[in-house]
Tab-separated table of C-alpha atoms in Angstrom:
chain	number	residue	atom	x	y	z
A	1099	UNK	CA	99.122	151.992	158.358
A	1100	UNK	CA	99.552	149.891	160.913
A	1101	UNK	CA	103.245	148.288	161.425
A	1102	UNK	CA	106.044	147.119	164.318
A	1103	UNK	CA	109.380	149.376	163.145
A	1104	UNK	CA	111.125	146.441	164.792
A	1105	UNK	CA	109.823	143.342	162.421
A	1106	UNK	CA	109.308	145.466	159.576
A	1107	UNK	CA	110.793	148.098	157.007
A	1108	UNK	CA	108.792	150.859	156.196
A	1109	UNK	CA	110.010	154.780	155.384
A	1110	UNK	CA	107.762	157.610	155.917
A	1111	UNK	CA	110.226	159.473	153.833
A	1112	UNK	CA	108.905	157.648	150.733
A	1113	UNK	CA	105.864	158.797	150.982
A	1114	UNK	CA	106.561	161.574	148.042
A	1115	UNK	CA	107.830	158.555	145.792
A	1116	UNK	CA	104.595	156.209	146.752
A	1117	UNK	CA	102.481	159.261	145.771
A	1118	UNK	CA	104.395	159.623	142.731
A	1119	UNK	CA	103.971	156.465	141.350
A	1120	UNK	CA	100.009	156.088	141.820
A	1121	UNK	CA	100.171	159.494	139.656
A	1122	UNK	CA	101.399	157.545	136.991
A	1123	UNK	CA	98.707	154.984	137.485
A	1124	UNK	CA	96.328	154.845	134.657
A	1125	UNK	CA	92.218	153.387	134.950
A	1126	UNK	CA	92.376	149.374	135.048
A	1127	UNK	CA	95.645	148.779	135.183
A	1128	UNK	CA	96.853	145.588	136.229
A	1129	UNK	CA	99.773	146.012	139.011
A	1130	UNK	CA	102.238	143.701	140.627
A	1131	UNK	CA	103.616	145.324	144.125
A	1132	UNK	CA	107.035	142.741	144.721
A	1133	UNK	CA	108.491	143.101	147.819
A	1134	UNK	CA	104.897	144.756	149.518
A	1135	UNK	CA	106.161	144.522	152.775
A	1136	UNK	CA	102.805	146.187	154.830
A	1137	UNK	CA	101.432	147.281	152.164
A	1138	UNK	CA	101.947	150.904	151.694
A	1139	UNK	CA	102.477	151.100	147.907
A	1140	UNK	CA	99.510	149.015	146.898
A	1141	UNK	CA	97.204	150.794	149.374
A	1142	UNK	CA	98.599	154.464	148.175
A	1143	UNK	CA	98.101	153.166	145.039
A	1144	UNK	CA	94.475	151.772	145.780
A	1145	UNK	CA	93.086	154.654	147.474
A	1146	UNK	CA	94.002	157.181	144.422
A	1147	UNK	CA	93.446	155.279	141.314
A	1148	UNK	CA	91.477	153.323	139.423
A	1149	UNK	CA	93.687	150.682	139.040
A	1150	UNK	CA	92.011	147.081	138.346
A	1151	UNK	CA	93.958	144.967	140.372
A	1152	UNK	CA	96.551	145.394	142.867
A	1153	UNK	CA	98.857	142.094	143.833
A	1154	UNK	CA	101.674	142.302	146.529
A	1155	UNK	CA	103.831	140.036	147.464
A	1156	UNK	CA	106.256	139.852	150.348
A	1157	UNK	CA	108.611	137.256	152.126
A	1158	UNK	CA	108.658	138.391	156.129
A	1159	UNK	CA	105.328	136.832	157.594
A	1160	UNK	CA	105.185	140.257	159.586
A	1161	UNK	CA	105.177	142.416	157.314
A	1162	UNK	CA	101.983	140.611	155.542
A	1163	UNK	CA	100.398	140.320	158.554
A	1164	UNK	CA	100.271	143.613	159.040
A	1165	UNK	CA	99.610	144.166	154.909
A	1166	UNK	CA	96.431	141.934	155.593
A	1167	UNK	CA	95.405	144.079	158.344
A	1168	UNK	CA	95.988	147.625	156.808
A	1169	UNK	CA	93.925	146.598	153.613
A	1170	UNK	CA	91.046	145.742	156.026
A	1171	UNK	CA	91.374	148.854	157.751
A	1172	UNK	CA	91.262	150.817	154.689
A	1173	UNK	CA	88.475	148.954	153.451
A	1174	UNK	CA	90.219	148.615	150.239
A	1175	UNK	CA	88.970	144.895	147.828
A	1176	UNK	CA	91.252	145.265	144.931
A	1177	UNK	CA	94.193	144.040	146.112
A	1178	UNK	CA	95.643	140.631	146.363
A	1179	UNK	CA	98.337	139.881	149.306
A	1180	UNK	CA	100.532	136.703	148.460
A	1181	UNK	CA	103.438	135.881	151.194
A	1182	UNK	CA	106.498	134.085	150.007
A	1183	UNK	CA	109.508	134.670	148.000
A	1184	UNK	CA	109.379	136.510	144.797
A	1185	UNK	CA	111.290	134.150	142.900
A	1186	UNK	CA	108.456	130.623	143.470
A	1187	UNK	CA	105.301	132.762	144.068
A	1188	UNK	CA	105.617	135.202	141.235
A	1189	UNK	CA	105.478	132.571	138.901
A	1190	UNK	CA	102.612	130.497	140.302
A	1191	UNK	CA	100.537	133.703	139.244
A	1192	UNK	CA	98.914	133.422	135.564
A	1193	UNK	CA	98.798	137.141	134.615
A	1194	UNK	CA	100.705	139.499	132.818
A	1195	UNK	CA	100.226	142.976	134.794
A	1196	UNK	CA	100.748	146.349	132.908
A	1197	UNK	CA	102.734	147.762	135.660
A	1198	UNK	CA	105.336	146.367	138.254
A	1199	UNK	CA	106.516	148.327	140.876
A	1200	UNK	CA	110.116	146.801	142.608
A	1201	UNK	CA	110.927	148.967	145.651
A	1202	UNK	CA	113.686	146.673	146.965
A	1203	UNK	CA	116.810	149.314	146.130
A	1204	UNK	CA	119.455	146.600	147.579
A	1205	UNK	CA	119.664	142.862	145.597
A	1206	UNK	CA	116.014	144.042	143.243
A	1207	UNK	CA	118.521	143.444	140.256
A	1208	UNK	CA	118.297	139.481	140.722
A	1209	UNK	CA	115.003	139.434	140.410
A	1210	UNK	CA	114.142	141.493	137.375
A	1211	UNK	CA	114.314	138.786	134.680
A	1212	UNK	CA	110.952	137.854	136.443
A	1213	UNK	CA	109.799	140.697	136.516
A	1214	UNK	CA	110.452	140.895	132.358
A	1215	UNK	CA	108.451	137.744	132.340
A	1216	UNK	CA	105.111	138.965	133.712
A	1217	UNK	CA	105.305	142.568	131.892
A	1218	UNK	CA	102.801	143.189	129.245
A	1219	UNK	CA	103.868	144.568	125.809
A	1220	UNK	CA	104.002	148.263	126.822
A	1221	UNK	CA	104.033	147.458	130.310
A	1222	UNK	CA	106.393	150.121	132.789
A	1223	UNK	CA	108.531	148.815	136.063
A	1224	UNK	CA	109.436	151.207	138.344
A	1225	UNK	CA	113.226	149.448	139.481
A	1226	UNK	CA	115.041	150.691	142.609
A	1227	UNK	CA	118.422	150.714	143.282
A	1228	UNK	CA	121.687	152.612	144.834
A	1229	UNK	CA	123.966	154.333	142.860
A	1230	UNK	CA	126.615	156.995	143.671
A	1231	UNK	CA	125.908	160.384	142.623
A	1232	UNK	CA	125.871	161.161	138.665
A	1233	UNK	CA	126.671	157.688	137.973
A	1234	UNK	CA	123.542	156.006	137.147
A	1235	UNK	CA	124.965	154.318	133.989
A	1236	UNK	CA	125.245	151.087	136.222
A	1237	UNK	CA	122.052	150.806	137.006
A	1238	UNK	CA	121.031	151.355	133.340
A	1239	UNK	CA	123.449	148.555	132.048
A	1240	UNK	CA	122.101	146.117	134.712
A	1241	UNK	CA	118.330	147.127	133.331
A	1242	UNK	CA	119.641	147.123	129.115
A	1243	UNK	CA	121.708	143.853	129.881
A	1244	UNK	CA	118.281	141.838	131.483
A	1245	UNK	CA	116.320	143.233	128.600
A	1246	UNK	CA	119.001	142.043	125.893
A	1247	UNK	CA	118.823	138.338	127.369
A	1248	UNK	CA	115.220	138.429	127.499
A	1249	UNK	CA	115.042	139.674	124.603
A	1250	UNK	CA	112.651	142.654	124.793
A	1251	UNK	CA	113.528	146.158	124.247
A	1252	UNK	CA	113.069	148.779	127.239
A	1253	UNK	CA	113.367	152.403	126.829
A	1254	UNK	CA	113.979	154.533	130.216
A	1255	UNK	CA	111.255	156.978	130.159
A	1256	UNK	CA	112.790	158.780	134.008
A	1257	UNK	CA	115.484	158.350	136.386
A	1258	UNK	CA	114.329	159.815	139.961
A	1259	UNK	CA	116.300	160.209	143.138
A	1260	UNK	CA	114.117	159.013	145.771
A	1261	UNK	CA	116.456	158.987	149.074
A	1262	UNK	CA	119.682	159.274	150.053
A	1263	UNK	CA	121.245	156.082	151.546
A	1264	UNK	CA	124.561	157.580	152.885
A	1265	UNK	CA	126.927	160.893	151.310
A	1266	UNK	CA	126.530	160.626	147.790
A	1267	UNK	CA	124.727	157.222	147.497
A	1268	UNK	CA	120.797	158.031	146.325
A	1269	UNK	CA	117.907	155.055	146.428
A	1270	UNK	CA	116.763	156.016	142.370
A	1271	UNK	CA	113.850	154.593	140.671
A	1272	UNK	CA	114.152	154.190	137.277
A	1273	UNK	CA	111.185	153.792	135.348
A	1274	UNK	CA	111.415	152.144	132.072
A	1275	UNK	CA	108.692	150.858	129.267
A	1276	UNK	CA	109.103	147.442	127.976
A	1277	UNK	CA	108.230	147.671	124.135
């Protein structure tokens, strides 16, 4: 990857929970990579799956810059890089994608009724956030409370602590099937 630490966010020390996701990856699914930054999730994910379709999109011009580049480096052709905000791009896109992957742990919460849109029946998100140690009920009430008012059902299927953000605050991922 290529990537300026100044313009752009990346953590090496994700590279456990990048590889962790593509495991989960299965052949020709449809994923949606918000907040792709230089594109290190949808090119882990490229490289060891056989996922159909890879779209990222990310708001700091940098960052895709260098997402544009690093796909062409890796030679990689099934993956889509959008730049813009989330919130009027996201919508522009006419697909439903059987995975979405939301690695922003700080604000990620505002933008998962969108994310509820563009899920398939079945589909799983993969939702970061912080949360103080053993109290993780928050961040299922924010995920159960966007479900009720969309009205879908979601069952949590994991709850992983993926980083530590400061004593006793972890980055989790909770991954959760929309039925």
């Amino acid at each position: 990857l290529k990537l300026d630490v100044e313009n752009v966010y990346f953590s090496a020390r994700l590279s456990e929970e990048r590889k962790r996701i593509a495991k989960k990856v299965r052949k020709n699914e449809k994923i949606l990579v918000m907040f792709s930054g230089c594109g290190a999730y949808p090119l882990v994910i490229a490289k060891n799956t056989k996922a159909r379709e890879i779209y990222g999109i990310e708001i700091n011009p940098a960052a895709h810059k260098y997402a544009l580049e690093n796909v062409k480096l890796n030679k990689i052709n099934n993956i889509t890089l959008l730049l813009g905000d989330v919130k009027t791009v996201l919508p522009k896109i006419n697909k439903k994608f059987d995975r979405i992957i939301m690695p922003l742990p700080k604000g990620a919460e505002s933008f998962l009724g969108i994310a509820l849109n563009k899920i398939r029946k079945n589909g799983i998100i993969h939702f970061y956030s912080f949360a103080e140690e053993n109290n993780y009920n928050y961040t299922k009430k924010i995920i159960n409370n966007e479900c009720e008012k969309k009205k879908k059902k979601c069952k949590i299927l994991d709850i992983v602590k993926c980083g530590q953000f400061s004593p006793r605050v972890y980055r989790l991922c909770v991954d959760f099937r929309v039925v």
